[in-house]
PDB file of C-alpha atoms in Angstrom:
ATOM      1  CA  UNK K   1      62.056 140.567 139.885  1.00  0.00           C
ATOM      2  CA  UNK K   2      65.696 140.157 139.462  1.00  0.00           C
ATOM      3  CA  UNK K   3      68.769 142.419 138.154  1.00  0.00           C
ATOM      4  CA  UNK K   4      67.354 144.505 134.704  1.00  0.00           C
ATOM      5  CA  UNK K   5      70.698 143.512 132.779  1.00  0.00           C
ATOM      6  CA  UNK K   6      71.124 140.533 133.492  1.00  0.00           C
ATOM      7  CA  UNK K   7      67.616 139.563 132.060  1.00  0.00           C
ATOM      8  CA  UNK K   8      68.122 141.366 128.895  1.00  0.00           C
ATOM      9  CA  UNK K   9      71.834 139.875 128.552  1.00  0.00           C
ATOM     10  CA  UNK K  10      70.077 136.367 129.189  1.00  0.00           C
ATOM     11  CA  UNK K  11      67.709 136.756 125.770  1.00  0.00           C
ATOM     12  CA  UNK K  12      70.133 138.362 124.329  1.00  0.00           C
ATOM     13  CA  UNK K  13      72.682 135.643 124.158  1.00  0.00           C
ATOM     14  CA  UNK K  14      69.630 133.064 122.588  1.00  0.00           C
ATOM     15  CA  UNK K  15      69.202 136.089 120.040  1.00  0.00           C
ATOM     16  CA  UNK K  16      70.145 133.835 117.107  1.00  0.00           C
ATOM     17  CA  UNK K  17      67.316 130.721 117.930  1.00  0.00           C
ATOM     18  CA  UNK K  18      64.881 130.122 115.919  1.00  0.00           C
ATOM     19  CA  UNK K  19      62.285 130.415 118.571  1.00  0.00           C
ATOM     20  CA  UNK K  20      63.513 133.354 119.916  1.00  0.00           C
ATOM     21  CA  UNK K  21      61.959 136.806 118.589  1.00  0.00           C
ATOM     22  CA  UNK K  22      63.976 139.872 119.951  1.00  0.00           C
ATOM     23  CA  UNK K  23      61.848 143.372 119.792  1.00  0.00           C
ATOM     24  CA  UNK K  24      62.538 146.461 121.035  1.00  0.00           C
ATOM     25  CA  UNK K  25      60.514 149.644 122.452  1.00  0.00           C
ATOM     26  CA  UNK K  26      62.487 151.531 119.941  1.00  0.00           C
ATOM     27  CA  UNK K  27      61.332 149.463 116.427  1.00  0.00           C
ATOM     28  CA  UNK K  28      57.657 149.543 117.923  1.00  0.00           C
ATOM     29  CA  UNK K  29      57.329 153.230 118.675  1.00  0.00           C
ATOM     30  CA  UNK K  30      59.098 153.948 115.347  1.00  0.00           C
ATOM     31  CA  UNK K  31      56.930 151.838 112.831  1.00  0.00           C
ATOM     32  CA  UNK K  32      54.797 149.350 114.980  1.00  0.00           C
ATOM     33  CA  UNK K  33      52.144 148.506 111.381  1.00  0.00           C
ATOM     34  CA  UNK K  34      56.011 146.892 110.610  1.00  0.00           C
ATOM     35  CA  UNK K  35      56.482 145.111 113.836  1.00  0.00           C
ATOM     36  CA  UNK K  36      53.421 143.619 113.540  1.00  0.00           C
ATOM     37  CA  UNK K  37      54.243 142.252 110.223  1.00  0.00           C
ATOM     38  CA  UNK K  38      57.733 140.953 111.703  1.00  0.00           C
ATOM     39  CA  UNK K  39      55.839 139.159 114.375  1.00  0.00           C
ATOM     40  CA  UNK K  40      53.569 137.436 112.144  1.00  0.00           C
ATOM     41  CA  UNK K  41      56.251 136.138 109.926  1.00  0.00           C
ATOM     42  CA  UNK K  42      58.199 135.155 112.941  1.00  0.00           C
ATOM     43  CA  UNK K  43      54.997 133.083 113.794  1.00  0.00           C
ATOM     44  CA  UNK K  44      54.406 131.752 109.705  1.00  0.00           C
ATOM     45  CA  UNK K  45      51.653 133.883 109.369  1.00  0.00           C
ATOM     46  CA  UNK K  46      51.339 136.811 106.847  1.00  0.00           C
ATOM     47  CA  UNK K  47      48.815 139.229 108.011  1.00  0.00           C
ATOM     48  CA  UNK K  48      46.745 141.583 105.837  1.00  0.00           C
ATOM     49  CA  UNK K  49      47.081 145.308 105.659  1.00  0.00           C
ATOM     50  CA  UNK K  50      43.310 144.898 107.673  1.00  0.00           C
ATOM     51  CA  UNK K  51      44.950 142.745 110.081  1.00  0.00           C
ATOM     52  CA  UNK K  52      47.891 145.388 110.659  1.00  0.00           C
ATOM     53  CA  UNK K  53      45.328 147.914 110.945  1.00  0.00           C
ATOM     54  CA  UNK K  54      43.218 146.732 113.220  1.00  0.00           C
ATOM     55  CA  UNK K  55      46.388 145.231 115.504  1.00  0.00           C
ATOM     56  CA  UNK K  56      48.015 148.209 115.876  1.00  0.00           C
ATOM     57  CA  UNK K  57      45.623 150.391 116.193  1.00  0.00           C
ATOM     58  CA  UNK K  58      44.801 147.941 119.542  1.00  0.00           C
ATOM     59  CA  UNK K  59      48.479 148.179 120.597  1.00  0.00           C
ATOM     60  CA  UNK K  60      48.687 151.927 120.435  1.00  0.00           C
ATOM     61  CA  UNK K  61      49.498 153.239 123.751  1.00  0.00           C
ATOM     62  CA  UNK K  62      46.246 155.376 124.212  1.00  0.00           C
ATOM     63  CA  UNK K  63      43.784 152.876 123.041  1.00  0.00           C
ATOM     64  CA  UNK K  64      45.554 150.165 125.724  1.00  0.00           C
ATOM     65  CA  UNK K  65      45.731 153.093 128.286  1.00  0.00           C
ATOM     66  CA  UNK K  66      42.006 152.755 127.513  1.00  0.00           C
ATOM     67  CA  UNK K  67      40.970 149.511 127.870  1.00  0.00           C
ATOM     68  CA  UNK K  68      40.593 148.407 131.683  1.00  0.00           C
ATOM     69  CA  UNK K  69      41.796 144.526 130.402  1.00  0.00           C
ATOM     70  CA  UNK K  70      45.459 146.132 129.972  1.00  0.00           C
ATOM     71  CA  UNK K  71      45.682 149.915 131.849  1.00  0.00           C
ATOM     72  CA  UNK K  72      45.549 147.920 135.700  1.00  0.00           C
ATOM     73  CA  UNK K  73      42.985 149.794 136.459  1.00  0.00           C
ATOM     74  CA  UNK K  74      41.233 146.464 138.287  1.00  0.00           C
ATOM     75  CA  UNK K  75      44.269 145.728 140.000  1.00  0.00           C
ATOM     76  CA  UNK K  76      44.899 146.705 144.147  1.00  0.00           C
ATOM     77  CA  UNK K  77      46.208 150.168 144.336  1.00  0.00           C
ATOM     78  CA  UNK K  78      49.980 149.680 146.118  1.00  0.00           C
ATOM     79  CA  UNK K  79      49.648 152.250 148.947  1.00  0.00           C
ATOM     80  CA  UNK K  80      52.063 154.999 148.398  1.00  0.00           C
ATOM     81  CA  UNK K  81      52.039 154.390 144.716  1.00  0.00           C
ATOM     82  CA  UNK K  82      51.206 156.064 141.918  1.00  0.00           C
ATOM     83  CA  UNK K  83      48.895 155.531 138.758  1.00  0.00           C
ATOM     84  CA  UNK K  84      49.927 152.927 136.426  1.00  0.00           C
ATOM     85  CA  UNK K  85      49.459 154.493 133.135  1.00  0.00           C
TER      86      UNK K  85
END
């Protein structure tokens, strides 16, 4: 998969792009109803409070621990490994 750093330093440096939308772990645990929000208007799209809803309530950690489309739970177990979520 390559060296951590170095793939955040590569984004980082096309920060300032207009096609480039930097988020962090950090702004989406804090107030993710407002990332949501910044993503749409990165894509020219204003969402409705229903829309924000609804979205984040899909991205919460729980509900996509959850859900078998994003918790792995299909995918081969790595032997030695542990559980994904």
């Amino acid at each position: 998969y390559g060296d951590y750093m170095h793939s955040v330093l590569s984004w980082w440096a096309l920060r300032a792009r207009p096609n480039i939308l930097v988020l962090t772990y950090e702004e989406m645990h804090r107030d993710l109803a407002a990332v949501v929000r910044k993503i749409g208007t990165f894509l020219g799209k204003e969402p409705t409070d229903d829309q924000v809803s609804v979205i984040s309530e899909h991205c919460r950690f729980e509900q996509m621990r959850a859900n078998p489309m994003t918790n792995a739970a299909s995918m081969p177990k790595v032997a030695g490994g542990g559980e994904f979520m």
